[in-house]
Amino acid sequence: MTIKALSGNEAVAQAMRQIDPVVVAAYPITPQTEIVQLFSGFVSDGLVRTEFVPVESEHSALSAVVGAAVAGVRAMTATSSNGLALMYEVLHIAAGLRLPIVMPVVTRALSAPINIHCDHSDVMGARDSGWIILFSENAQEAYDNVLQAVRIGEHADVRLPVMVALDGFVLSHGVERVSLLEDAAVEAFIGEYQPTVDVLGDEPVTVGALALQDSFFEFRRQMAEGLYHAPRVIEEVGREFEGISGRPYGLVEAYRTEDARAVLVALGSTAGSAKEAVDLAREEGLRVGLVKVRAIRPFPAAALRELLGGCEVVGVLDRSLDYSGQGGALYTEVKAALHPLEGRPRARGFVYGLGGREIGMEDLVGLMRELVPSGADVTYLGVRE
Amino acid sequence: MSVKPDMPGWKDIPRGGLILEAGNAFQYRTGDWRSRRPVWQKDRCKQCLLCWIFCPDGAVKVEEGRVVGFDYDHCKGCGICATECPPAASAIEMVPESEFAK
């Protein structure tokens, strides 16, 4: 184990070096650029055996990676924002073909207006493409998630691609203390790639054939089954990873929720700030807690019901708008998860941080002060009226 | 397109829409895509084989160099055979499938 001062992008690039995929095809986009730049450096320095394909667009990047995966090898790419949007068609193809591709996504606002800073509208727009989606709280988690994503996606009961989201600039460029596993430990953890399709092999196989009214539905049902197995696999892989790293991982993480009257639900780097805010609010005598959602696909509804069922009010932080008129994506899904509970807690949505607008400790503590008494259904936190 | 009761369920088909055997297009019965059925009139046929040449599917059955009828499991009813059949023969008539359902 080595401790280093790394940005989130550097940590992800180190994870990719240790995974040593046979093919990486990628196109640079702020704030993901550094991942591609560093990884191509590893290729030219001979530190990996990877065939690096410098493509002309993100659509081509993921297409090339799909081609490599269909040829029976581990393949990766990374993207951000409009690059993810350009991949949209191929996201569904990768999932539909059941290819366990791992893709770090450095979250950034979508145009227009153009903005290079963090929000989650890119990942949220791709959340129903059949990919498993993990969020990272810090650079350490981004590194750990990329390694675990390999095992989760490649699990025989799952066989689906995995996105690892890390917040643009906040995590991608912020430098933190990151503990890296030894190369040999990563090699042993991820294991040898076991392809389920290999068009270059001896057995004939047709990939991407037409499936019409009489069979398409069955293939989608199979995909759903893969996602239904994912929560168990995410937890199993998390426990195994804890064994080699000392860091536990599950679907969600609860922070001081035991006796909480009000609980915040948050994704990504904001969950880290919110832990500090919970501590400050508790010093004021407020019984508050936090649930960090790590996996948003599949959505951990059962785990959330268990953690949130006993509190009075749930405040959900969304770094994106879904334009449904009901707040953000996380808010609507948390409400749906709570719906089966009798005497369920009241839920309130807080949209914040769009286009990289900062959210401070005062914002979060202030939010918790008025969370229990009352308030609007959806609040735009920090927007100028 | 109809869902046939003997088709396998989602647990029993290869994942990801893969087809694991070569040369299996023959097993996929596309005949029920057809709305018009070519009907071959043996007495009018001059055995020029133009229908066999032009059929995009290989659904004109030929034995020992002679047309013997259509493979209705795979014929999609495009009607190219009836169009290409020389007017002097006009041995292929396109008949609506509804006529056969009566």
Short mmCIF file of N, CA and C in Angstrom, two decimals, chain A residues 1 15-16 19 53 60 70 82 98 113 118 189 199 222-223 266 268 274 277 302 320 328:
data_model
loop_
_atom_site.label_atom_id
_atom_site.label_comp_id
_atom_site.label_asym_id
_atom_site.label_seq_id
_atom_site.Cartn_x
_atom_site.Cartn_y
_atom_site.Cartn_z
N MET A 1 0.84 -1.20 0.00
CA MET A 1 0.00 0.00 0.00
C MET A 1 0.87 1.26 0.00
N ALA A 15 -5.68 3.70 -11.23
CA ALA A 15 -6.53 2.49 -11.21
C ALA A 15 -6.53 1.84 -12.59
N MET A 16 -6.64 2.67 -13.63
CA MET A 16 -6.64 2.12 -15.00
C MET A 16 -5.29 1.47 -15.34
N ILE A 19 -5.35 -1.85 -13.65
CA ILE A 19 -6.27 -2.78 -14.31
C ILE A 19 -5.63 -3.28 -15.62
N VAL A 53 -6.40 3.67 -28.39
CA VAL A 53 -6.97 4.13 -29.66
C VAL A 53 -7.41 5.59 -29.51
N SER A 60 -17.25 7.45 -31.14
CA SER A 60 -16.26 6.48 -31.64
C SER A 60 -15.54 5.81 -30.49
N VAL A 70 -16.41 -7.05 -27.47
CA VAL A 70 -17.01 -8.13 -28.25
C VAL A 70 -15.93 -9.11 -28.73
N ASN A 82 -20.82 16.61 -22.25
CA ASN A 82 -21.29 16.48 -23.63
C ASN A 82 -20.70 15.24 -24.30
N ARG A 98 -24.49 -6.77 -23.17
CA ARG A 98 -24.04 -7.31 -21.88
C ARG A 98 -22.51 -7.31 -21.78
N PRO A 113 -26.34 26.95 -21.51
CA PRO A 113 -25.10 27.58 -21.94
C PRO A 113 -23.90 26.70 -21.57
N CYS A 118 -18.92 21.33 -12.32
CA CYS A 118 -19.63 20.13 -11.87
C CYS A 118 -21.14 20.32 -11.73
N PHE A 189 -7.08 -9.10 -7.22
CA PHE A 189 -8.47 -8.75 -6.91
C PHE A 189 -9.34 -8.80 -8.16
N VAL A 199 -15.70 -12.71 -30.74
CA VAL A 199 -15.90 -12.88 -32.19
C VAL A 199 -14.62 -13.33 -32.89
N GLN A 222 -33.93 -10.01 -19.55
CA GLN A 222 -32.64 -10.55 -19.09
C GLN A 222 -31.76 -9.45 -18.52
N MET A 223 -31.73 -8.31 -19.20
CA MET A 223 -30.91 -7.18 -18.76
C MET A 223 -31.35 -6.70 -17.39
N ALA A 266 -27.63 12.51 -0.14
CA ALA A 266 -26.76 13.23 -1.08
C ALA A 266 -25.88 12.27 -1.86
N GLY A 268 -22.07 11.94 -4.15
CA GLY A 268 -20.77 12.48 -4.54
C GLY A 268 -20.09 13.30 -3.47
N ALA A 274 -21.46 17.20 3.67
CA ALA A 274 -22.66 17.06 4.49
C ALA A 274 -22.36 16.32 5.81
N ALA A 277 -21.23 18.96 8.00
CA ALA A 277 -22.39 19.80 8.34
C ALA A 277 -23.28 19.13 9.38
N ALA A 302 -34.66 -0.46 -1.22
CA ALA A 302 -34.89 -1.20 0.03
C ALA A 302 -33.98 -0.68 1.13
N SER A 320 -28.80 18.29 -10.07
CA SER A 320 -29.32 18.32 -11.44
C SER A 320 -30.81 18.56 -11.34
N GLY A 328 -35.45 17.22 -8.50
CA GLY A 328 -34.38 16.52 -9.20
C GLY A 328 -34.62 15.03 -9.22
#
